[in-house]
XYZ file of C-alpha atoms in Angstrom:
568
model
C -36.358 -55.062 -22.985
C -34.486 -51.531 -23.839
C -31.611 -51.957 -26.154
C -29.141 -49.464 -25.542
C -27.134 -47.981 -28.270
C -23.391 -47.351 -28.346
C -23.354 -43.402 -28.961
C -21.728 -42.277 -32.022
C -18.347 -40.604 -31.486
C -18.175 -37.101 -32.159
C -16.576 -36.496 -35.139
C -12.830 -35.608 -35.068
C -12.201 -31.564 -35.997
C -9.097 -30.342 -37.139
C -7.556 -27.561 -34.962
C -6.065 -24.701 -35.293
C -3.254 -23.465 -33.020
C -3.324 -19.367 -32.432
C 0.083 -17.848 -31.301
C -1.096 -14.561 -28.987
C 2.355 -12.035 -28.643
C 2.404 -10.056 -25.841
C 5.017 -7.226 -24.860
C 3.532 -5.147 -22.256
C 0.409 -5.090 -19.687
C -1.125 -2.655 -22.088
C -1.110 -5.048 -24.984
C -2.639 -8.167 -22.746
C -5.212 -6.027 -21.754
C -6.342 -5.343 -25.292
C -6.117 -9.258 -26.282
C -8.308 -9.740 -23.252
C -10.421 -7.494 -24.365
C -11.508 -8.575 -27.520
C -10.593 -11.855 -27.768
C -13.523 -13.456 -26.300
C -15.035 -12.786 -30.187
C -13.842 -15.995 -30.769
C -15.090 -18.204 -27.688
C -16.886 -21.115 -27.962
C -14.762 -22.449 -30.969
C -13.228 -25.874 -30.099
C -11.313 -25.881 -32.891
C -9.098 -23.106 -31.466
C -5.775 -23.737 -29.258
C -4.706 -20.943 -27.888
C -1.125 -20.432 -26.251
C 0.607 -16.603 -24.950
C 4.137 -15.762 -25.622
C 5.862 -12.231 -24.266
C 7.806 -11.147 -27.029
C 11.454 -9.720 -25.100
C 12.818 -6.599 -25.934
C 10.002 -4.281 -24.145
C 11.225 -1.837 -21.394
C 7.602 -3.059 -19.953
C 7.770 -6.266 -19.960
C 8.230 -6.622 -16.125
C 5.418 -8.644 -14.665
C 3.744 -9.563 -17.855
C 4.979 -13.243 -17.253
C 3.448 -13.059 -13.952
C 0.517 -11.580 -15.135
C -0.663 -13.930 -17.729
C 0.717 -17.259 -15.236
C -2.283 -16.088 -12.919
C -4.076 -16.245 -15.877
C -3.748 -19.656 -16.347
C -2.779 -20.081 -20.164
C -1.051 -22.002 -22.063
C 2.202 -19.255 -21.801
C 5.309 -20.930 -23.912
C 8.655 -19.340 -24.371
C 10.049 -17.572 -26.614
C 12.398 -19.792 -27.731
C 9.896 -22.251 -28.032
C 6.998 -20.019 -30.368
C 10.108 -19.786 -32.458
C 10.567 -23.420 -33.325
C 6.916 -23.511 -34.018
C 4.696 -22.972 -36.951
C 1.279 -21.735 -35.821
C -2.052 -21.243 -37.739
C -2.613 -17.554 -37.216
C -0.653 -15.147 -34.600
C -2.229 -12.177 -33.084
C -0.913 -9.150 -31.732
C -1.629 -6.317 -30.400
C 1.158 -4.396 -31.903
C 4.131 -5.026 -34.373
C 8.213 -4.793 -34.464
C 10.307 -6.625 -36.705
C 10.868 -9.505 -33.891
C 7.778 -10.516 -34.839
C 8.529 -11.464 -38.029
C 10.721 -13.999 -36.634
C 7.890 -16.000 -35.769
C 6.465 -18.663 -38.554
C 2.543 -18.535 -39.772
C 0.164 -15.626 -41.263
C 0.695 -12.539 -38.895
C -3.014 -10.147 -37.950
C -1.494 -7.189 -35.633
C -3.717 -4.229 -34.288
C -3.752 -1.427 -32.557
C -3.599 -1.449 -28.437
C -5.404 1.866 -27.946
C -7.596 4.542 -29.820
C -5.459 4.643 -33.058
C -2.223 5.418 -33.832
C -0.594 9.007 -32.201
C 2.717 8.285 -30.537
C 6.008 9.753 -31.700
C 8.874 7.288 -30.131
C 11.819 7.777 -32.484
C 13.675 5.363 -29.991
C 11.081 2.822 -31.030
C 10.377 3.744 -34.781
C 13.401 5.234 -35.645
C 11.198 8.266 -37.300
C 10.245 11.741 -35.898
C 7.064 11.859 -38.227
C 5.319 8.398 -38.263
C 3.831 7.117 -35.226
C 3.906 4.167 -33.208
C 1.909 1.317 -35.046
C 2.344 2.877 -38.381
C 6.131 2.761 -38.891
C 8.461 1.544 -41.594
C 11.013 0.358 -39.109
C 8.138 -1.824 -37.438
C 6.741 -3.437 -40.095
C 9.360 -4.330 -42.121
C 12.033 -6.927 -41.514
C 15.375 -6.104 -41.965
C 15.493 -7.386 -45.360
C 12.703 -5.591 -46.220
C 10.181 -8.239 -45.494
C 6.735 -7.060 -44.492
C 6.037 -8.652 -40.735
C 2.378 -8.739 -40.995
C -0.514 -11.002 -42.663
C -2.792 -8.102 -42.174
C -2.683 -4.876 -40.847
C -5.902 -4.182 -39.054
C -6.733 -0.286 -38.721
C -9.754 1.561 -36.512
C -10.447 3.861 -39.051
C -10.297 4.007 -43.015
C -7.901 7.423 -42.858
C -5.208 5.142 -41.232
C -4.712 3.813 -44.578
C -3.095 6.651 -46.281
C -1.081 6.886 -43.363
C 0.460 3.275 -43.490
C 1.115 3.463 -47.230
C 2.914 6.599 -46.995
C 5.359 5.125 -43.976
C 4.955 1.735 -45.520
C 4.966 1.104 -49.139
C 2.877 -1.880 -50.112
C 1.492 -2.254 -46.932
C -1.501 -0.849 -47.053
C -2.473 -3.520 -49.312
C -2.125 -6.076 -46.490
C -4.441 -3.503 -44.267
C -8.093 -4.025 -43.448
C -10.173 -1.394 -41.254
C -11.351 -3.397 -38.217
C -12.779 -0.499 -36.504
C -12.258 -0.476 -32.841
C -13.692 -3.714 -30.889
C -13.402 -2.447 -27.138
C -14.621 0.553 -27.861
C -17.772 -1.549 -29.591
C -18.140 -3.312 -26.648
C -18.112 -0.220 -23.967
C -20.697 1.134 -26.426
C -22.989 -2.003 -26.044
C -22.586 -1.892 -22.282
C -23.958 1.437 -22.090
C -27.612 -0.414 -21.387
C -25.833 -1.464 -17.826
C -25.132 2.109 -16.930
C -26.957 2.066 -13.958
C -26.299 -1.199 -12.436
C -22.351 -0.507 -12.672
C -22.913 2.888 -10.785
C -24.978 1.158 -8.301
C -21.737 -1.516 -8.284
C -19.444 1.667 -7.961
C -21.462 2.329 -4.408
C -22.778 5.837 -6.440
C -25.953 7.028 -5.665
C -28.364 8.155 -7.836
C -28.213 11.697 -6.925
C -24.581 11.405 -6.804
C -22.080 12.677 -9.913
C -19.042 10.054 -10.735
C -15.762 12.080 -11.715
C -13.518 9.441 -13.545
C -10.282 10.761 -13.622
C -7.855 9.399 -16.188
C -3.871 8.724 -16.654
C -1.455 7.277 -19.505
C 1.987 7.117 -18.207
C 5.141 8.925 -19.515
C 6.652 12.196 -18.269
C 3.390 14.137 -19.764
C 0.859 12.222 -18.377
C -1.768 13.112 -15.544
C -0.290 11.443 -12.616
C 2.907 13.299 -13.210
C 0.829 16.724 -12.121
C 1.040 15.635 -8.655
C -1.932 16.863 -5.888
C -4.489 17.117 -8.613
C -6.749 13.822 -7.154
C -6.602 15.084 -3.754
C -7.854 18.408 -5.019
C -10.871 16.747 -6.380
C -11.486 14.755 -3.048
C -10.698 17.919 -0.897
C -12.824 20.269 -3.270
C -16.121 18.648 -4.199
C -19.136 17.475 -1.559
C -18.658 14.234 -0.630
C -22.114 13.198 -0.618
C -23.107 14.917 -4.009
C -19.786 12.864 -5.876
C -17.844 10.286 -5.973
C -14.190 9.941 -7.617
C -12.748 7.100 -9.824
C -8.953 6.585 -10.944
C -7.972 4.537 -13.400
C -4.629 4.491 -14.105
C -2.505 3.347 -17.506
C -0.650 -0.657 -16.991
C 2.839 0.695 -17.022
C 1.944 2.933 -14.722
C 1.221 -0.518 -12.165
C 3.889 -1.818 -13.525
C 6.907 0.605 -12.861
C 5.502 0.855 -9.385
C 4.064 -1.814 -8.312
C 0.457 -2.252 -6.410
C 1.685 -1.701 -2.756
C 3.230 1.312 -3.948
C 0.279 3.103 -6.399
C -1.694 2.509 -3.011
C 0.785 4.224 -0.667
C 1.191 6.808 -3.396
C -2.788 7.381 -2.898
C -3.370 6.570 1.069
C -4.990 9.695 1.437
C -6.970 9.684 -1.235
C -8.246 6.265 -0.705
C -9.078 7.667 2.808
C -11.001 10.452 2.129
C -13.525 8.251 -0.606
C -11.092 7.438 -3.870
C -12.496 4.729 -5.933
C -9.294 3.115 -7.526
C -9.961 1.107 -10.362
C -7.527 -1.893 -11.524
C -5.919 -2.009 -15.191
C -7.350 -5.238 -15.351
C -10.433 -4.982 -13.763
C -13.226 -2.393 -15.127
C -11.626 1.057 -16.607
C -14.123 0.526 -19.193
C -16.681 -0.382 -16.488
C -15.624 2.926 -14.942
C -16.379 5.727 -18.135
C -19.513 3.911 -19.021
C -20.789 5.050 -15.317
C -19.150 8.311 -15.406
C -20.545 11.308 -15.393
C -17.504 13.291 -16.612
C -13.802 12.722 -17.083
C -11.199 14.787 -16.204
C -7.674 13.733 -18.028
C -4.719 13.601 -20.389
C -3.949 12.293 -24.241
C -4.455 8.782 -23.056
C -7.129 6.116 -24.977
C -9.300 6.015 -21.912
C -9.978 9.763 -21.809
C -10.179 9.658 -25.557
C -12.919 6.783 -25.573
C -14.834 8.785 -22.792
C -15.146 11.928 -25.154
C -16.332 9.626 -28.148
C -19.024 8.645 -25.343
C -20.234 11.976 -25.195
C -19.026 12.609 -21.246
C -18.054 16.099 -20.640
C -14.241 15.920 -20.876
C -11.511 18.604 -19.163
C -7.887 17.841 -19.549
C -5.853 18.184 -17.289
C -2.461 18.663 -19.217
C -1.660 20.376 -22.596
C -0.539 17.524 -25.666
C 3.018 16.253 -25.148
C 5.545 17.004 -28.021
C 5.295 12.984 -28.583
C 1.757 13.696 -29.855
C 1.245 13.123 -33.844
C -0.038 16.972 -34.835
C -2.360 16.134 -37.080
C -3.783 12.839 -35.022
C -7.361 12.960 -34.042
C -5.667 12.203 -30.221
C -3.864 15.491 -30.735
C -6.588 17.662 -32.086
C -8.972 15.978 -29.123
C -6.559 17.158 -26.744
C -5.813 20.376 -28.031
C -9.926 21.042 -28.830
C -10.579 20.527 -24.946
C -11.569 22.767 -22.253
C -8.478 22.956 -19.572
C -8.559 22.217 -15.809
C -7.601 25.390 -13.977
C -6.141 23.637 -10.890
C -5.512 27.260 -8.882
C -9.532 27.787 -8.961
C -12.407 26.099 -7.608
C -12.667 23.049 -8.659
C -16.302 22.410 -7.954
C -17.690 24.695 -9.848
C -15.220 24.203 -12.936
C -16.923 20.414 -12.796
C -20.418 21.716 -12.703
C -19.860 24.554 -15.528
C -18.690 21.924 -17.892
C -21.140 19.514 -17.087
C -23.768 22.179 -17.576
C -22.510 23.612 -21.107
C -21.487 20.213 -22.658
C -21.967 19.808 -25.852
C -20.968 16.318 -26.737
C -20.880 16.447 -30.839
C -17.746 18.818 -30.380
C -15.206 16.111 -29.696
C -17.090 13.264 -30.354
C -16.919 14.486 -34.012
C -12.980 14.670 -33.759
C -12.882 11.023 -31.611
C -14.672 9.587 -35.172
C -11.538 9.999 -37.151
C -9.945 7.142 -34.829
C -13.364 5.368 -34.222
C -14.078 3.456 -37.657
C -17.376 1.142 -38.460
C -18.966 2.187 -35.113
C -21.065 -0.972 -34.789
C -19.207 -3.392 -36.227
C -19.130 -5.465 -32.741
C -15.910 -7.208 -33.740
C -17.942 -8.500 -36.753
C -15.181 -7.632 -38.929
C -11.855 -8.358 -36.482
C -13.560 -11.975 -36.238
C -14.146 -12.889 -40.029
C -10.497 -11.693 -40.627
C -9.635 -14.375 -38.265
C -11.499 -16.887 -39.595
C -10.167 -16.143 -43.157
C -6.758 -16.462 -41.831
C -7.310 -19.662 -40.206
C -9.353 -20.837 -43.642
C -11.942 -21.707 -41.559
C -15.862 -20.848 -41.008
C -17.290 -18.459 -38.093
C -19.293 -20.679 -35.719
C -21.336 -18.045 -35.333
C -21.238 -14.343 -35.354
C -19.713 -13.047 -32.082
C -21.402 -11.993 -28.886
C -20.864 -8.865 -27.362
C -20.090 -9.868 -23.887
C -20.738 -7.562 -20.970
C -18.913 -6.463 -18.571
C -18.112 -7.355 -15.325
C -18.973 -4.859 -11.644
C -15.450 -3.847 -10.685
C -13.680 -4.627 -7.293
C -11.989 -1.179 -6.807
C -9.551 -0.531 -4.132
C -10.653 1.702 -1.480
C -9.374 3.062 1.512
C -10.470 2.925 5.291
C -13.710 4.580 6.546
C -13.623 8.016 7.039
C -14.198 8.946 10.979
C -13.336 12.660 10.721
C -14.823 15.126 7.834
C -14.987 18.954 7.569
C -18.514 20.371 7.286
C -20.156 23.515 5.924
C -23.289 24.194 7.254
C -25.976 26.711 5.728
C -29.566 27.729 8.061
C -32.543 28.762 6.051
C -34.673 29.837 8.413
C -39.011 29.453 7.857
C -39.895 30.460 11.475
C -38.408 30.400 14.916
C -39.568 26.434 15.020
C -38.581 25.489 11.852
C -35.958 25.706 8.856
C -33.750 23.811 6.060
C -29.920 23.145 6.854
C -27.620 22.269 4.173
C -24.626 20.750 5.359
C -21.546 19.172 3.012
C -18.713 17.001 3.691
C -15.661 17.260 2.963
C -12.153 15.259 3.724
C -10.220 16.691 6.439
C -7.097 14.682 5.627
C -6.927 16.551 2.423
C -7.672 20.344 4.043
C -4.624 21.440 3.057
C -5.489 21.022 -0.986
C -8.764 23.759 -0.339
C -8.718 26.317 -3.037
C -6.228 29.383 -2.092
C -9.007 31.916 -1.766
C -10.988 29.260 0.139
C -13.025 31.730 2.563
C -15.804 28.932 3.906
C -15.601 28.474 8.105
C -15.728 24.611 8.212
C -16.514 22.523 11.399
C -15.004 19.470 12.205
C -16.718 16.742 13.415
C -15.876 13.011 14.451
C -16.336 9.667 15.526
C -15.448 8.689 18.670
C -13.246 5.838 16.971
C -10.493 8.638 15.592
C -7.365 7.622 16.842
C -5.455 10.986 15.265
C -5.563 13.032 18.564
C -5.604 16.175 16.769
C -8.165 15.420 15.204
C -9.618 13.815 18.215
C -8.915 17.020 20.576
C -9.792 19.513 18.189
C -13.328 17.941 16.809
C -16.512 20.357 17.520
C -18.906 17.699 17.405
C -18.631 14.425 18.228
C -20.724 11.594 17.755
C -20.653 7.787 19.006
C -19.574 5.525 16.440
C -22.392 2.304 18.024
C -25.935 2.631 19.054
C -26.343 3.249 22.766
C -28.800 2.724 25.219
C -30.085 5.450 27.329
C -27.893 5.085 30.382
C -24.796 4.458 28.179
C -25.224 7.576 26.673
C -25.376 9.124 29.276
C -22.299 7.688 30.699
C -20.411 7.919 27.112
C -21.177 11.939 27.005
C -20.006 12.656 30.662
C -16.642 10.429 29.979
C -16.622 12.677 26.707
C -16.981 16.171 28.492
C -14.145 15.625 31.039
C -11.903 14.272 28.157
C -11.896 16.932 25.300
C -13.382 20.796 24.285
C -16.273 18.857 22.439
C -19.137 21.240 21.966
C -22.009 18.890 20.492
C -22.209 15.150 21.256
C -24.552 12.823 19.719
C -25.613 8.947 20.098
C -27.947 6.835 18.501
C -30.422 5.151 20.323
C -32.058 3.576 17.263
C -32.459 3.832 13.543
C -34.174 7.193 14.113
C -33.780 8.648 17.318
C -30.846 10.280 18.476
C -30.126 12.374 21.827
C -27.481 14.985 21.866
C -26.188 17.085 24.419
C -24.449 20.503 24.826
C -21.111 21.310 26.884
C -22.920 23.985 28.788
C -26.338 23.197 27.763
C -29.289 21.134 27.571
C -29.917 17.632 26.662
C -31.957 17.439 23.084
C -33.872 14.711 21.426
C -34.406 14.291 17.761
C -36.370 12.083 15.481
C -35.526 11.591 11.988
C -37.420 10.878 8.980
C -36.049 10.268 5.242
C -38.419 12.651 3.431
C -38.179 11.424 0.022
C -37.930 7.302 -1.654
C -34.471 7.718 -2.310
C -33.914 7.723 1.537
C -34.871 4.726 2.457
C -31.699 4.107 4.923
C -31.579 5.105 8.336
C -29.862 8.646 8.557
C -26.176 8.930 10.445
C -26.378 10.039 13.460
C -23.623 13.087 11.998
C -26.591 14.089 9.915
C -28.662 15.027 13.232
C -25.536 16.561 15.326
C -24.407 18.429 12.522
C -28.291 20.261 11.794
C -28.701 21.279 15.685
C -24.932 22.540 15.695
C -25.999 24.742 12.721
C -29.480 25.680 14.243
C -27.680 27.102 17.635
C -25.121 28.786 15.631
C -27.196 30.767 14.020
C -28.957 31.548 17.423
C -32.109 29.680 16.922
C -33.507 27.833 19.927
C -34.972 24.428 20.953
C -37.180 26.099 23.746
C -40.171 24.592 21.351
C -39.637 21.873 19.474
C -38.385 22.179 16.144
C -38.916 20.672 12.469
C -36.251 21.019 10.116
C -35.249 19.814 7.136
C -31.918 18.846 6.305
C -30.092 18.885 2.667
C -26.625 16.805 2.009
C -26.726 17.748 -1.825
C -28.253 19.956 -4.346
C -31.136 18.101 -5.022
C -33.969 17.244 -2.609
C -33.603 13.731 -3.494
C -32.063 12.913 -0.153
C -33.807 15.209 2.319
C -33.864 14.161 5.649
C -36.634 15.788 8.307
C -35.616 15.860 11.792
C -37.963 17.018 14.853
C -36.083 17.648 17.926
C -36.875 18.637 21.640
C -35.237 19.805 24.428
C -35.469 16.893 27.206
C -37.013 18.352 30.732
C -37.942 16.080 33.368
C -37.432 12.777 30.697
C -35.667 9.629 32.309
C -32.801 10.404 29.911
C -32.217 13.996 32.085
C -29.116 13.289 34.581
């Protein structure tokens, strides 16, 4: 007979409550961040408070509700005495609260003049007498964690004594973007970008000298550079959602989302977003900043605000990189700095913010610990991040094209055709001197567009005698000059106003094309072919390109139909 035996009870721990201040969207994000260094700790109760007084704080009560935390009031964290409270910045309210005090930075260092915030037109944001002492001189904070050992001098010339209370932390998130670089690959492939595909992330802080306050400059991008050779990213700063509000960023960017803009969340995977970027194109803000100290090719796209600290690393990045020229081509500006970069050039001004590259949040967790006079569990995982849900607008049905015929012999050539948005036509470069066609699904409900389109091709696969039917309803309804339908994955038939009816069979011609090629593809290659005066009396072979690599060459074989049951 088994004789079962009462389990022992697990022995009783003593926790520790942790008090995490929040004042703005920016500052929750951080905690989010890095936080997770101390998971798995049961001795840990955490609560959120948002600390009032922020211009920002809109929403953040909202915010970290959805959350689900434990969120108290502010009223309440004041009657309180807790273990340890965190923050990811530091006023003199805080000091109002009871228990040891370990404040950090919310970005890449410290570089903001506010003299409405710090009372100071020399020391920045973060590093300010008026912040960290009381107003009886107090100081607010336990310890002072810092990104880089430089910072130090700064505090204890601002703040007398402090610097004693200071402790170089180096910079967790940017730790953890580092060790995420291994998932390159796998977050492009989340981002929809394919391998022979460029991602442009394009950056904004918010204030009146940020990016998004040089209006037109994303649609430029979208209008300017081959839609199937790159793909575009936004990420935008928190206050930036905040002040306007989701429904409103996205009306702000309809077109844009239309015509292929990847719009990436505050919350959800800016990091995500520079580790699978190919280049960023920005302002003074941390994410461009951490981008550089990635080694992506960096442009900026506004000069350094007056609220810049001069001799901050932020500043001198800034100032150090190569400007946008927004009245030029934009396409080529992309691939000249992509092709001279040189990455040690700002990544060795970035270094000056970026302190114990490394340290994993090694260092931000024992100062915990120590605080809470406790032992590490463990050291602290590196978590990875997670694929990004970006917002993205509706299908495109309409594109401009640019079509170039290479021809081998009178039965066979290369085409290289690009796309391009025609919503965003308008934003073309001034001395813009390419003859674009316009071609479109039969599922455009713009009638000019819908009148006006040169080519257009059935938005379903068709069988013969629909086709058939579909292009004669076509004729009599618009000036169409090419129309095309799929009959399967590779065979298309097209037909001429006041011509013949064609047949073509496509064929990717490398591994990377593995899909079945649109339908456009083929329309688009025999519209360039006749153009150019070549024929289909014989059939012809020819090759088409959609970027500047072979990697996704099509080959397409098409005939003229005589006597086939297709003929009317």
């Amino acid at each position: 007979m088994r004789v079962w035996r009462k389990r022992s009870p697990e022995p009783q721990v003593e926790k520790k409550v942790v008090l995490i201040v929040v004042r703005t969207l920016t500052c929750c994000d951080r905690v989010r961040d890095i936080l997770p260094l101390c998971d798995s700790d049961r001795r840990l109760e955490i609560h959120w408070v948002v600390e009032p007084g922020s211009a920002y704080r809109d929403g953040v009560d909202d915010y970290l509700k959805n959350l689900d935390v434990r969120l108290l009031r502010w009223a309440q964290a004041r009657r309180r005495r807790f273990d340890l409270i965190l923050a990811a910045h530091v006023d003199r309210r805080l000091g109002r609260l009871r228990g040891p005090i370990f404040v950090f930075p919310h970005g890449a260092g410290f570089n903001r003049i506010l003299p409405k915030r710090t009372k100071s037109v020399v020391e920045p944001v973060g590093l300010s007498r008026h912040e960290h002492r009381t107003l009886l001189g107090r100081l607010v904070a336990s310890v002072v964690g810092l990104s880089h050992p430089d910072q130090k001098a700064q505090l204890a010339n601002a703040v007398p004594g402090a610097e004693h209370r200071s402790r170089v932390i180096g910079d967790p998130t940017f730790d953890r973007i580092t060790a995420n670089m291994p998932l390159r690959e796998e977050f492009r492939r989340g981002l929809g970008v394919a391998p022979w595909q460029r991602l442009v992330v394009v950056t904004s802080t918010w204030g009146d000298h940020c990016l998004v306050k040089s209006p037109g400059l994303v649609d430029q991008l979208l209008s300017q550079l081959p839609q199937d050779e790159f793909k575009v990213a936004l990420v935008l700063h928190p206050n930036v959602w905040r002040l306007h509000g989701e429904a409103t960023v996205r009306a702000h960017f309809r077109d844009a989302l239309d015509s292929g803009l990847l719009l990436l969340k505050h919350d959800d995977g800016w990091q995500v977003g520079i580790v699978a970027g190919d280049i960023c194109i920005g302002d003074h803000g941390s994410v461009a900043f951490y981008a550089a100290a990635l080694g992506r090719p960096f442009l900026k796209a506004v000069a350094a605000p007056a609220d810049l600290l001069r001799e901050s690393p932020t500043a001198r990045f800034i100032e150090a990189a190569t400007p946008v020229d927004r009245d030029s081509d934009l396409h080529q500006q992309i691939l000249g700095a992509m092709s001279r970069h040189d990455p040690a050039e700002l990544i060795a001004i970035t270094a000056k913010s970026l302190g114990l590259s490394g340290d994993n949040g090694v260092t931000f967790q024992r100062t915990v610990y120590e605080l809470l006079d406790l032992t590490p569990p463990a050291l602290p995982r590196v978590l990875r991040y997670k694929a990004p849900q970006p917002i993205i607008g509706d299908e495109m049905v309409s594109v401009l094209l640019t079509l170039d015929v290479s021809a081998t012999n009178a039965n066979a050539g290369r085409v290289d055709i690009r796309r391009y948005p025609v919503i965003l036509e308008r934003h073309h470069p001034p001395d813009d001197r390419r003859d674009y066609v316009l071609l479109g699904k039969d599922t455009e409900v713009d009638t000019r567009l819908r009148q006006s389109a040169e080519i257009v091709v059935s938005a379903v696969r068709l069988g013969e005698q629909e086709a058939l039917g579909w292009m004669k309803a076509r004729l009599e309804s618009t000036g169409v000059k090419l129309l095309v339908a799929a009959l399967s994955d590779t065979r298309c038939v097209l037909r001429l106003r006041d011509g013949p009816l064609f047949e073509a069979n496509t064929t990717p011609l490398t591994a990377s094309g593995t899909s079945p090629p649109d339908p456009w593809i083929t329309a688009a290659a025999v519209y360039a072919w006749l153009v150019e005066g070549g024929t289909f009396d014989q059939p012809v072979d020819l090759v088409i390109r959609l970027t500047d690599s072979p990697m996704r060459d099509i080959g397409i074989s098409v005939t003229t139909l005589f006597g086939s049951a297709l003929t009317p």
